[in-house]
mmCIF file of C-alpha atoms in Angstrom:
data_model
loop_
_atom_site.group_PDB
_atom_site.id
_atom_site.type_symbol
_atom_site.label_atom_id
_atom_site.label_comp_id
_atom_site.label_asym_id
_atom_site.label_seq_id
_atom_site.Cartn_x
_atom_site.Cartn_y
_atom_site.Cartn_z
ATOM 1 C CA MET A 1 -55.784 -5.747 18.894
ATOM 2 C CA GLY A 2 -57.158 -8.361 16.700
ATOM 3 C CA SER A 3 -60.419 -8.258 14.903
ATOM 4 C CA ALA A 4 -62.007 -11.004 17.148
ATOM 5 C CA ASP A 5 -60.953 -8.940 20.112
ATOM 6 C CA ARG A 6 -62.797 -5.857 18.667
ATOM 7 C CA ARG A 7 -66.093 -7.862 17.750
ATOM 8 C CA GLY A 8 -66.996 -8.753 21.138
ATOM 9 C CA PRO A 9 -69.231 -11.900 22.286
ATOM 10 C CA PHE A 10 -72.417 -10.568 20.797
ATOM 11 C CA HIS A 11 -71.253 -9.553 17.342
ATOM 12 C CA ALA A 12 -73.808 -9.172 14.636
ATOM 13 C CA ILE A 13 -72.856 -8.792 11.077
ATOM 14 C CA MET A 14 -74.099 -5.332 9.720
ATOM 15 C CA SER A 15 -74.171 -3.915 6.134
ATOM 16 C CA VAL A 16 -73.562 -0.327 5.479
ATOM 17 C CA LEU A 17 -73.539 1.436 2.163
ATOM 18 C CA ILE A 18 -71.826 4.745 1.830
ATOM 19 C CA PHE A 19 -72.190 7.694 -0.675
ATOM 20 C CA GLY A 20 -68.799 9.437 -0.555
ATOM 21 C CA SER A 21 -65.411 9.016 -1.478
ATOM 22 C CA LEU A 22 -62.382 6.993 -0.248
ATOM 23 C CA ARG A 23 -60.435 10.059 -0.396
ATOM 24 C CA ASP A 24 -62.346 11.454 2.589
ATOM 25 C CA PRO A 25 -60.472 10.035 5.939
ATOM 26 C CA HIS A 26 -63.860 9.424 7.427
ATOM 27 C CA VAL A 27 -65.164 7.260 4.948
ATOM 28 C CA ALA A 28 -61.945 5.523 4.330
ATOM 29 C CA ALA A 29 -61.295 5.003 8.202
ATOM 30 C CA LEU A 30 -64.887 3.811 8.639
ATOM 31 C CA HIS A 31 -64.498 1.452 5.701
ATOM 32 C CA TRP A 32 -61.346 -0.073 7.066
ATOM 33 C CA ALA A 33 -62.828 -0.366 10.799
ATOM 34 C CA LEU A 34 -65.975 -1.994 9.529
ATOM 35 C CA ALA A 35 -64.145 -4.376 7.305
ATOM 36 C CA SER A 36 -61.935 -5.502 10.100
ATOM 37 C CA LEU A 37 -65.207 -6.211 12.059
ATOM 38 C CA ASP A 38 -66.429 -8.490 8.894
ATOM 39 C CA HIS A 39 -69.111 -6.060 8.454
ATOM 40 C CA ARG A 40 -70.190 -5.559 4.735
ATOM 41 C CA CYS A 41 -69.208 -1.958 3.670
ATOM 42 C CA VAL A 42 -69.509 -0.646 0.078
ATOM 43 C CA VAL A 43 -68.412 2.979 -0.851
ATOM 44 C CA LEU A 44 -69.832 4.324 -3.911
ATOM 45 C CA ASP A 45 -67.517 7.125 -4.981
ATOM 46 C CA TYR A 46 -68.954 10.181 -6.654
ATOM 47 C CA SER A 47 -65.825 10.823 -8.767
ATOM 48 C CA ALA A 48 -66.473 7.445 -10.408
ATOM 49 C CA PHE A 49 -69.788 8.736 -11.686
ATOM 50 C CA PRO A 50 -70.770 8.525 -14.528
ATOM 51 C CA GLY A 51 -67.984 6.715 -16.176
ATOM 52 C CA ASP A 52 -67.036 3.810 -13.771
ATOM 53 C CA TRP A 53 -70.055 3.745 -11.717
ATOM 54 C CA ARG A 54 -73.606 3.303 -13.406
ATOM 55 C CA ASN A 55 -76.826 3.751 -11.399
ATOM 56 C CA SER A 56 -80.433 2.861 -12.231
ATOM 57 C CA CYS A 57 -83.661 3.611 -10.447
ATOM 58 C CA SER A 58 -86.666 1.779 -11.527
ATOM 59 C CA VAL A 59 -90.426 2.035 -10.591
ATOM 60 C CA ASP A 60 -92.752 -0.899 -11.154
ATOM 61 C CA GLU A 61 -96.490 -0.894 -11.699
ATOM 62 C CA GLU A 62 -97.020 -1.133 -7.897
ATOM 63 C CA GLY A 63 -94.952 1.789 -7.111
ATOM 64 C CA MET A 64 -92.045 -0.092 -5.894
ATOM 65 C CA VAL A 65 -88.604 1.577 -6.208
ATOM 66 C CA ARG A 66 -85.683 -0.438 -6.928
ATOM 67 C CA THR A 67 -82.134 1.193 -7.090
ATOM 68 C CA THR A 68 -79.023 -0.548 -8.329
ATOM 69 C CA SER A 69 -75.598 0.421 -8.971
ATOM 70 C CA TRP A 70 -72.545 -1.312 -11.049
ATOM 71 C CA VAL A 71 -68.999 -0.469 -10.648
ATOM 72 C CA ALA A 72 -66.159 -1.177 -13.040
ATOM 73 C CA GLY A 73 -64.608 -4.295 -11.936
ATOM 74 C CA SER A 74 -67.615 -5.764 -10.130
ATOM 75 C CA SER A 75 -68.978 -9.222 -10.997
ATOM 76 C CA SER A 76 -72.544 -8.235 -10.250
ATOM 77 C CA ARG A 77 -74.821 -5.168 -9.473
ATOM 78 C CA ILE A 78 -75.231 -3.652 -5.977
ATOM 79 C CA ARG A 79 -78.817 -3.623 -4.805
ATOM 80 C CA HIS A 80 -79.090 -0.531 -2.464
ATOM 81 C CA ASP A 81 -82.048 -2.283 -0.672
ATOM 82 C CA GLU A 82 -79.833 -4.848 0.730
ATOM 83 C CA PHE A 83 -78.124 -2.772 3.207
ATOM 84 C CA SER A 84 -79.266 -2.121 6.723
ATOM 85 C CA THR A 85 -77.610 1.469 6.861
ATOM 86 C CA VAL A 86 -76.759 4.238 4.276
ATOM 87 C CA TRP A 87 -74.530 6.924 5.256
ATOM 88 C CA ASN A 88 -75.194 10.145 3.042
ATOM 89 C CA ARG A 89 -71.805 11.306 3.630
ATOM 90 C CA ARG A 90 -71.175 14.108 1.132
ATOM 91 C CA ALA A 91 -72.949 15.958 -1.808
ATOM 92 C CA PRO A 92 -72.103 14.670 -5.405
ATOM 93 C CA SER A 93 -68.966 16.143 -7.105
ATOM 94 C CA VAL A 94 -69.180 13.842 -10.247
ATOM 95 C CA GLY A 95 -66.143 13.038 -12.428
ATOM 96 C CA HIS A 96 -65.316 13.435 -16.098
ATOM 97 C CA LEU A 97 -66.473 10.923 -18.968
ATOM 98 C CA GLN A 98 -63.941 10.316 -21.705
ATOM 99 C CA GLY A 99 -65.271 10.835 -25.206
ATOM 100 C CA LEU A 100 -67.522 13.993 -24.471
ATOM 101 C CA ALA A 101 -66.642 17.508 -25.654
ATOM 102 C CA ALA A 102 -66.094 20.136 -22.986
ATOM 103 C CA THR A 103 -69.642 21.693 -23.428
ATOM 104 C CA GLU A 104 -71.117 18.331 -23.456
ATOM 105 C CA MET A 105 -69.245 17.314 -20.252
ATOM 106 C CA ASP A 106 -70.729 20.425 -18.460
ATOM 107 C CA VAL A 107 -74.323 19.345 -19.328
ATOM 108 C CA ALA A 108 -73.579 15.683 -18.458
ATOM 109 C CA ARG A 109 -72.130 16.782 -15.026
ATOM 110 C CA THR A 110 -74.948 18.971 -14.385
ATOM 111 C CA VAL A 111 -77.528 16.132 -15.022
ATOM 112 C CA SER A 112 -75.325 13.455 -13.117
ATOM 113 C CA ARG A 113 -75.268 15.509 -10.000
ATOM 114 C CA LEU A 114 -79.172 15.900 -10.236
ATOM 115 C CA HIS A 115 -79.497 12.275 -10.712
ATOM 116 C CA LEU A 116 -77.359 11.249 -7.813
ATOM 117 C CA ASP A 117 -79.018 13.980 -5.450
ATOM 118 C CA ASN A 118 -82.552 12.323 -6.421
ATOM 119 C CA MET A 119 -80.936 8.989 -5.896
ATOM 120 C CA ARG A 120 -79.691 9.784 -2.391
ATOM 121 C CA ALA A 121 -83.297 10.582 -1.307
ATOM 122 C CA LEU A 122 -84.669 7.048 -2.378
ATOM 123 C CA GLU A 123 -84.977 5.660 1.405
ATOM 124 C CA ARG A 124 -86.371 1.929 1.678
ATOM 125 C CA ALA A 125 -88.518 0.996 4.714
ATOM 126 C CA GLY A 126 -86.473 -0.429 7.374
ATOM 127 C CA GLN A 127 -83.258 1.188 6.389
ATOM 128 C CA ILE A 128 -81.498 3.838 8.522
ATOM 129 C CA TRP A 129 -80.073 6.807 6.785
ATOM 130 C CA VAL A 130 -77.517 8.942 8.094
ATOM 131 C CA ASN A 131 -79.009 11.392 7.464
ATOM 132 C CA PRO A 132 -82.144 11.304 5.435
ATOM 133 C CA ARG A 133 -81.869 13.505 2.274
ATOM 134 C CA VAL A 134 -85.185 15.538 3.068
ATOM 135 C CA ASN A 135 -83.540 16.490 6.568
ATOM 136 C CA GLN A 136 -80.338 17.395 4.899
ATOM 137 C CA ARG A 137 -82.036 19.622 2.368
ATOM 138 C CA LYS A 138 -83.774 21.305 4.897
ATOM 139 C CA ILE A 139 -80.850 22.057 7.491
ATOM 140 C CA ASP A 140 -78.568 23.083 4.537
ATOM 141 C CA ASN A 141 -80.474 26.286 4.361
ATOM 142 C CA LYS A 142 -78.562 28.692 6.441
ATOM 143 C CA ILE A 143 -81.808 30.877 7.015
ATOM 144 C CA ILE A 144 -83.595 27.821 8.643
ATOM 145 C CA GLN A 145 -80.592 27.097 10.774
ATOM 146 C CA LEU A 146 -80.595 30.555 12.347
ATOM 147 C CA ARG A 147 -84.282 30.649 12.729
ATOM 148 C CA VAL A 148 -84.190 27.142 14.609
ATOM 149 C CA GLY A 149 -81.126 28.171 16.410
ATOM 150 C CA ALA A 150 -82.995 31.277 17.679
ATOM 151 C CA ASP A 151 -86.070 29.280 18.702
ATOM 152 C CA LEU A 152 -84.147 26.380 20.217
ATOM 153 C CA GLY A 153 -80.548 26.872 20.424
ATOM 154 C CA PRO A 154 -78.037 29.324 22.184
ATOM 155 C CA ARG A 155 -78.145 32.935 21.204
ATOM 156 C CA THR A 156 -77.468 33.685 17.401
ATOM 157 C CA PRO A 157 -75.504 36.805 16.124
ATOM 158 C CA SER A 158 -77.621 39.494 14.394
ATOM 159 C CA THR A 159 -77.397 38.214 10.823
ATOM 160 C CA LEU A 160 -78.156 39.638 7.244
ATOM 161 C CA ILE A 161 -78.091 37.403 4.068
ATOM 162 C CA SER A 162 -78.277 39.615 1.163
ATOM 163 C CA ASN A 163 -77.028 40.820 -2.315
ATOM 164 C CA ASP A 164 -78.931 44.187 -1.935
ATOM 165 C CA PRO A 165 -76.290 46.978 -1.208
ATOM 166 C CA GLY A 166 -78.999 49.074 0.190
ATOM 167 C CA GLU A 167 -79.391 46.650 3.129
ATOM 168 C CA VAL A 168 -75.944 45.290 3.209
ATOM 169 C CA LEU A 169 -74.223 48.881 3.856
ATOM 170 C CA PRO A 170 -76.509 50.065 6.631
ATOM 171 C CA PHE A 171 -76.398 46.650 8.397
ATOM 172 C CA VAL A 172 -72.496 46.643 8.391
ATOM 173 C CA GLU A 173 -72.237 50.321 9.444
ATOM 174 C CA ASP A 174 -74.598 49.718 12.294
ATOM 175 C CA CYS A 175 -72.692 46.838 13.739
ATOM 176 C CA THR A 176 -69.948 47.577 16.194
ATOM 177 C CA ALA A 177 -67.740 45.140 14.189
ATOM 178 C CA ALA A 178 -68.811 42.855 11.305
ATOM 179 C CA ILE A 179 -67.752 39.586 9.424
ATOM 180 C CA VAL A 180 -68.736 38.298 6.197
ATOM 181 C CA LYS A 181 -68.846 34.602 4.975
ATOM 182 C CA PRO A 182 -70.163 32.547 2.069
ATOM 183 C CA ILE A 183 -73.722 30.772 2.064
ATOM 184 C CA THR A 184 -71.873 27.712 1.034
ATOM 185 C CA PRO A 185 -68.331 26.644 0.652
ATOM 186 C CA MET A 186 -66.602 28.808 -2.029
ATOM 187 C CA PHE A 187 -63.575 27.449 -3.928
ATOM 188 C CA TRP A 188 -61.750 28.944 -7.084
ATOM 189 C CA ASN A 189 -58.444 28.186 -8.976
ATOM 190 C CA THR A 190 -55.718 30.872 -8.984
ATOM 191 C CA ASP A 191 -52.413 30.118 -10.552
ATOM 192 C CA GLY A 192 -53.040 26.375 -10.366
ATOM 193 C CA ARG A 193 -53.971 26.539 -6.506
ATOM 194 C CA THR A 194 -57.230 25.824 -5.301
ATOM 195 C CA ARG A 195 -58.508 28.782 -2.825
ATOM 196 C CA ALA A 196 -61.311 28.856 -0.376
ATOM 197 C CA MET A 197 -63.054 31.835 0.990
ATOM 198 C CA ALA A 198 -62.899 31.985 5.009
ATOM 199 C CA THR A 199 -64.967 33.953 7.272
ATOM 200 C CA ARG A 200 -63.347 37.411 7.640
ATOM 201 C CA ASP A 201 -63.834 40.800 9.084
ATOM 202 C CA VAL A 202 -65.522 43.355 6.752
ATOM 203 C CA THR A 203 -66.151 47.189 6.855
ATOM 204 C CA VAL A 204 -68.145 49.550 4.729
ATOM 205 C CA ALA A 205 -64.999 50.488 3.109
ATOM 206 C CA ASP A 206 -64.708 46.916 1.700
ATOM 207 C CA LEU A 207 -68.010 47.004 0.210
ATOM 208 C CA GLN A 208 -67.828 49.730 -2.431
ATOM 209 C CA THR A 209 -68.245 47.719 -5.576
ATOM 210 C CA ASP A 210 -71.898 47.026 -6.087
ATOM 211 C CA ALA A 211 -71.326 44.370 -8.799
ATOM 212 C CA SER A 212 -69.705 42.136 -6.253
ATOM 213 C CA LEU A 213 -72.186 42.709 -3.772
ATOM 214 C CA VAL A 214 -75.165 42.181 -6.170
ATOM 215 C CA GLY A 215 -73.554 39.313 -8.040
ATOM 216 C CA CYS A 216 -72.876 37.213 -4.961
ATOM 217 C CA PRO A 217 -75.212 36.949 -1.950
ATOM 218 C CA MET A 218 -73.338 36.440 1.304
ATOM 219 C CA ILE A 219 -73.720 35.991 4.945
ATOM 220 C CA TYR A 220 -73.185 39.260 7.067
ATOM 221 C CA GLN A 221 -73.124 38.974 10.841
ATOM 222 C CA GLU A 222 -72.420 41.054 14.072
ATOM 223 C CA LYS A 223 -68.799 40.195 15.080
ATOM 224 C CA VAL A 224 -68.768 38.072 18.235
ATOM 225 C CA GLU A 225 -65.879 38.952 20.767
ATOM 226 C CA LYS A 226 -64.882 35.230 21.473
ATOM 227 C CA LEU A 227 -62.997 33.752 24.417
ATOM 228 C CA PHE A 228 -63.057 30.334 22.552
ATOM 229 C CA GLU A 229 -64.917 28.169 20.208
ATOM 230 C CA LEU A 230 -66.641 24.827 20.589
ATOM 231 C CA ARG A 231 -67.018 21.977 17.901
ATOM 232 C CA VAL A 232 -69.974 19.871 19.251
ATOM 233 C CA THR A 233 -70.347 16.582 17.193
ATOM 234 C CA PHE A 234 -73.343 14.212 17.961
ATOM 235 C CA PHE A 235 -74.114 10.704 17.110
ATOM 236 C CA GLY A 236 -77.695 10.061 18.303
ATOM 237 C CA GLU A 237 -77.624 11.303 21.838
ATOM 238 C CA GLU A 238 -73.827 11.042 22.166
ATOM 239 C CA PHE A 239 -72.480 14.546 22.153
ATOM 240 C CA VAL A 240 -68.844 15.394 21.989
ATOM 241 C CA CYS A 241 -67.663 18.839 22.967
ATOM 242 C CA ALA A 242 -64.183 19.936 22.018
ATOM 243 C CA ARG A 243 -63.136 23.447 23.285
ATOM 244 C CA LEU A 244 -60.869 25.215 20.662
ATOM 245 C CA ASP A 245 -58.596 27.829 21.613
ATOM 246 C CA SER A 246 -58.821 29.631 18.553
ATOM 247 C CA GLN A 247 -58.064 33.130 20.095
ATOM 248 C CA GLY A 248 -54.420 32.036 20.775
ATOM 249 C CA HIS A 249 -53.426 32.645 17.315
ATOM 250 C CA GLN A 250 -53.932 35.710 15.159
ATOM 251 C CA ASP A 251 -54.785 33.947 12.143
ATOM 252 C CA SER A 252 -57.566 31.881 13.541
ATOM 253 C CA ARG A 253 -59.187 34.366 15.720
ATOM 254 C CA THR A 254 -62.001 35.256 13.095
ATOM 255 C CA ASP A 255 -61.998 31.753 11.426
ATOM 256 C CA PHE A 256 -60.299 28.813 13.067
ATOM 257 C CA ARG A 257 -60.259 26.883 9.947
ATOM 258 C CA THR A 258 -57.725 29.112 8.510
ATOM 259 C CA THR A 259 -54.982 27.749 10.448
ATOM 260 C CA ASP A 260 -53.477 24.416 10.775
ATOM 261 C CA PRO A 261 -55.519 22.158 13.341
ATOM 262 C CA ALA A 262 -52.099 21.314 14.949
ATOM 263 C CA ASN A 263 -51.839 24.799 15.993
ATOM 264 C CA LEU A 264 -55.142 24.861 17.911
ATOM 265 C CA SER A 265 -54.984 23.779 21.624
ATOM 266 C CA LEU A 266 -58.153 21.760 22.005
ATOM 267 C CA GLU A 267 -59.568 19.454 24.778
ATOM 268 C CA GLU A 268 -63.053 17.699 25.261
ATOM 269 C CA ILE A 269 -65.086 19.275 27.850
ATOM 270 C CA PRO A 270 -68.509 18.759 29.102
ATOM 271 C CA LEU A 271 -71.582 20.854 27.883
ATOM 272 C CA LYS A 272 -73.582 22.801 30.360
ATOM 273 C CA PRO A 273 -76.854 20.843 31.011
ATOM 274 C CA ASP A 274 -78.962 23.657 29.593
ATOM 275 C CA ILE A 275 -76.905 24.022 26.321
ATOM 276 C CA LEU A 276 -76.766 20.289 25.949
ATOM 277 C CA ALA A 277 -80.768 20.184 26.222
ATOM 278 C CA ARG A 278 -80.926 23.056 23.839
ATOM 279 C CA LEU A 279 -78.753 21.365 21.215
ATOM 280 C CA ASN A 280 -80.536 18.079 21.676
ATOM 281 C CA ALA A 281 -83.946 19.706 20.975
ATOM 282 C CA PHE A 282 -82.312 21.299 18.020
ATOM 283 C CA ARG A 283 -81.096 18.109 16.661
ATOM 284 C CA LYS A 284 -84.498 16.173 17.362
ATOM 285 C CA HIS A 285 -86.302 19.204 15.628
ATOM 286 C CA THR A 286 -84.285 18.689 12.307
ATOM 287 C CA GLY A 287 -84.385 14.916 12.466
ATOM 288 C CA LEU A 288 -80.680 14.343 12.140
ATOM 289 C CA LEU A 289 -78.955 11.458 13.567
ATOM 290 C CA HIS A 290 -75.481 13.047 13.156
ATOM 291 C CA GLY A 291 -73.831 16.475 12.808
ATOM 292 C CA SER A 292 -71.635 19.039 14.132
ATOM 293 C CA PHE A 293 -72.626 22.378 15.740
ATOM 294 C CA ASP A 294 -70.109 25.284 15.733
ATOM 295 C CA LEU A 295 -70.535 27.402 18.723
ATOM 296 C CA ALA A 296 -68.524 30.085 20.547
ATOM 297 C CA VAL A 297 -68.278 31.361 24.272
ATOM 298 C CA ASP A 298 -68.081 35.309 24.279
ATOM 299 C CA THR A 299 -66.444 37.524 26.675
ATOM 300 C CA GLN A 300 -69.528 37.659 28.897
ATOM 301 C CA GLY A 301 -69.706 33.773 29.050
ATOM 302 C CA ASN A 302 -72.708 33.558 26.532
ATOM 303 C CA HIS A 303 -72.949 30.446 24.340
ATOM 304 C CA ILE A 304 -73.222 31.656 20.519
ATOM 305 C CA PHE A 305 -74.693 29.595 17.799
ATOM 306 C CA PHE A 306 -72.984 29.949 14.460
ATOM 307 C CA GLU A 307 -74.079 27.018 12.452
ATOM 308 C CA ILE A 308 -74.725 23.106 12.023
ATOM 309 C CA ASN A 309 -72.819 21.202 9.680
ATOM 310 C CA GLU A 310 -74.713 18.183 8.830
ATOM 311 C CA GLN A 311 -71.996 16.320 7.657
ATOM 312 C CA GLY A 312 -69.073 18.200 9.107
ATOM 313 C CA GLN A 313 -65.427 17.131 9.542
ATOM 314 C CA PHE A 314 -64.579 15.862 12.868
ATOM 315 C CA LEU A 315 -61.770 13.098 13.021
ATOM 316 C CA TRP A 316 -59.254 15.877 13.009
ATOM 317 C CA LEU A 317 -60.175 16.415 16.654
ATOM 318 C CA GLU A 318 -58.782 13.067 17.399
ATOM 319 C CA GLU A 319 -55.862 13.745 15.294
ATOM 320 C CA VAL A 320 -54.900 16.899 17.321
ATOM 321 C CA ASN A 321 -55.770 15.123 20.524
ATOM 322 C CA PRO A 322 -55.790 11.366 20.583
ATOM 323 C CA GLU A 323 -57.758 11.409 23.829
ATOM 324 C CA ILE A 324 -60.771 12.317 22.058
ATOM 325 C CA ARG A 325 -61.919 9.254 20.627
ATOM 326 C CA MET A 326 -63.949 10.183 17.481
ATOM 327 C CA LEU A 327 -63.213 7.234 15.230
ATOM 328 C CA ASP A 328 -64.501 4.750 18.082
ATOM 329 C CA ARG A 329 -67.814 6.746 18.535
ATOM 330 C CA LEU A 330 -68.312 6.937 14.669
ATOM 331 C CA VAL A 331 -67.736 2.959 14.185
ATOM 332 C CA SER A 332 -69.871 2.126 17.257
ATOM 333 C CA PHE A 333 -72.691 4.334 16.099
ATOM 334 C CA MET A 334 -72.640 3.145 12.432
ATOM 335 C CA GLU A 335 -72.862 -0.412 13.822
ATOM 336 C CA GLU A 336 -75.974 0.568 15.649
ATOM 337 C CA PRO A 337 -77.302 3.872 14.573
ATOM 338 C CA SER A 338 -80.287 5.178 16.482
ATOM 339 C CA ASP A 339 -81.873 8.433 17.816
ATOM 340 C CA ASP A 340 -80.902 7.581 21.237
ATOM 341 C CA PHE A 341 -77.380 6.182 20.757
ATOM 342 C CA ARG A 342 -74.895 6.419 23.430
ATOM 343 C CA TRP A 343 -71.153 5.313 23.040
ATOM 344 C CA ASN A 344 -70.221 2.722 25.571
ATOM 345 C CA GLY A 345 -66.644 4.003 25.871
ATOM 346 C CA ARG A 346 -65.156 0.818 24.772
ATOM 347 C CA THR A 347 -61.853 1.798 23.028
ATOM 348 C CA ARG A 348 -61.267 -0.536 19.807
ATOM 349 C CA PHE A 349 -59.948 1.979 16.882
ATOM 350 C CA ALA A 350 -57.699 4.844 17.111
ATOM 351 C CA PHE A 351 -57.480 7.444 14.012
ATOM 352 C CA SER A 352 -53.748 7.042 14.287
ATOM 353 C CA GLU A 353 -53.890 3.120 13.727
ATOM 354 C CA TRP A 354 -56.015 3.795 10.429
ATOM 355 C CA ASP A 355 -53.634 6.612 9.425
ATOM 356 C CA ALA A 356 -50.654 4.420 9.799
ATOM 357 C CA HIS A 357 -52.371 1.615 7.872
ATOM 358 C CA ASP A 358 -53.352 4.045 5.228
ATOM 359 C CA THR A 359 -49.983 5.602 4.893
ATOM 360 C CA GLY A 360 -48.487 2.049 4.703
ATOM 361 C CA CYS A 361 -50.814 0.957 2.021
ATOM 362 C CA SER A 362 -50.259 4.006 -0.229
#
């Protein structure tokens, strides 16, 4: 399909600024698709900061804020206020700067992350941000998520977030079965390999070392006996519900992310009207235009809310099941992002097409 066919008869040129990384397939695939539609799309890659990406924020006497970026190899500076849409894709993970000692680099990276985080909150009137930083910060708080979920969404598991052994041990003991998971993704390097902590079963016998309990607050929950899980991604009012057969494999029963997605049988299914209404109310309450819910359906048929991932991964759903057109929805949404966006079903882009393009260019 040619780019002219994809554009349609009433094509308007858009401009999108992305804070993220071209190593993220979501960013790279969107950049490729928007470029093929002749839209202006600029990616500011965190790993290039502070060395090859320099950023300035100025405030004049009238309080007007001006933000610019210069990237190595560019002929001119990028003015952030020139873009109609900004995608706040991922939190900063800055790179290294040659010429600094290790101790100096630790300080520089801390300050660099703070500067970029502050910069990501500088919205300009008339721009659409996906999502506004103030809303991101609020919903990143797991306690707020669970409170909103209890008020507006499906049922939530009994939960304790704590580093107090005097609270944790009785909570786990009182559960018929319990799980533990990190408050935020946890990674560490062992033998040259990067490892991540997954959600896992936990018993009182696993929690006998006070130092580890006190040193790292964690999320403890009553374990849900699941029939299957749901990954529900939304773009405005466009909700895509994928049913994941996580209970079909031993290694994915507690956390489906611990298995290769190709092992998961998944299909797009409609949400029950009452659940859709609750999730939409949740979305509106948090002020998010885009995100993903993680739910489960238990053995009694109840929908259980686990969390909302404000910038969760979703293109893998199409990679596993090409009938679930996630890239098409993303591109259409970023062309015209709004609170009431609905996908028109027009199929222009396939994730497999970008994947083949990316492989061919690498």
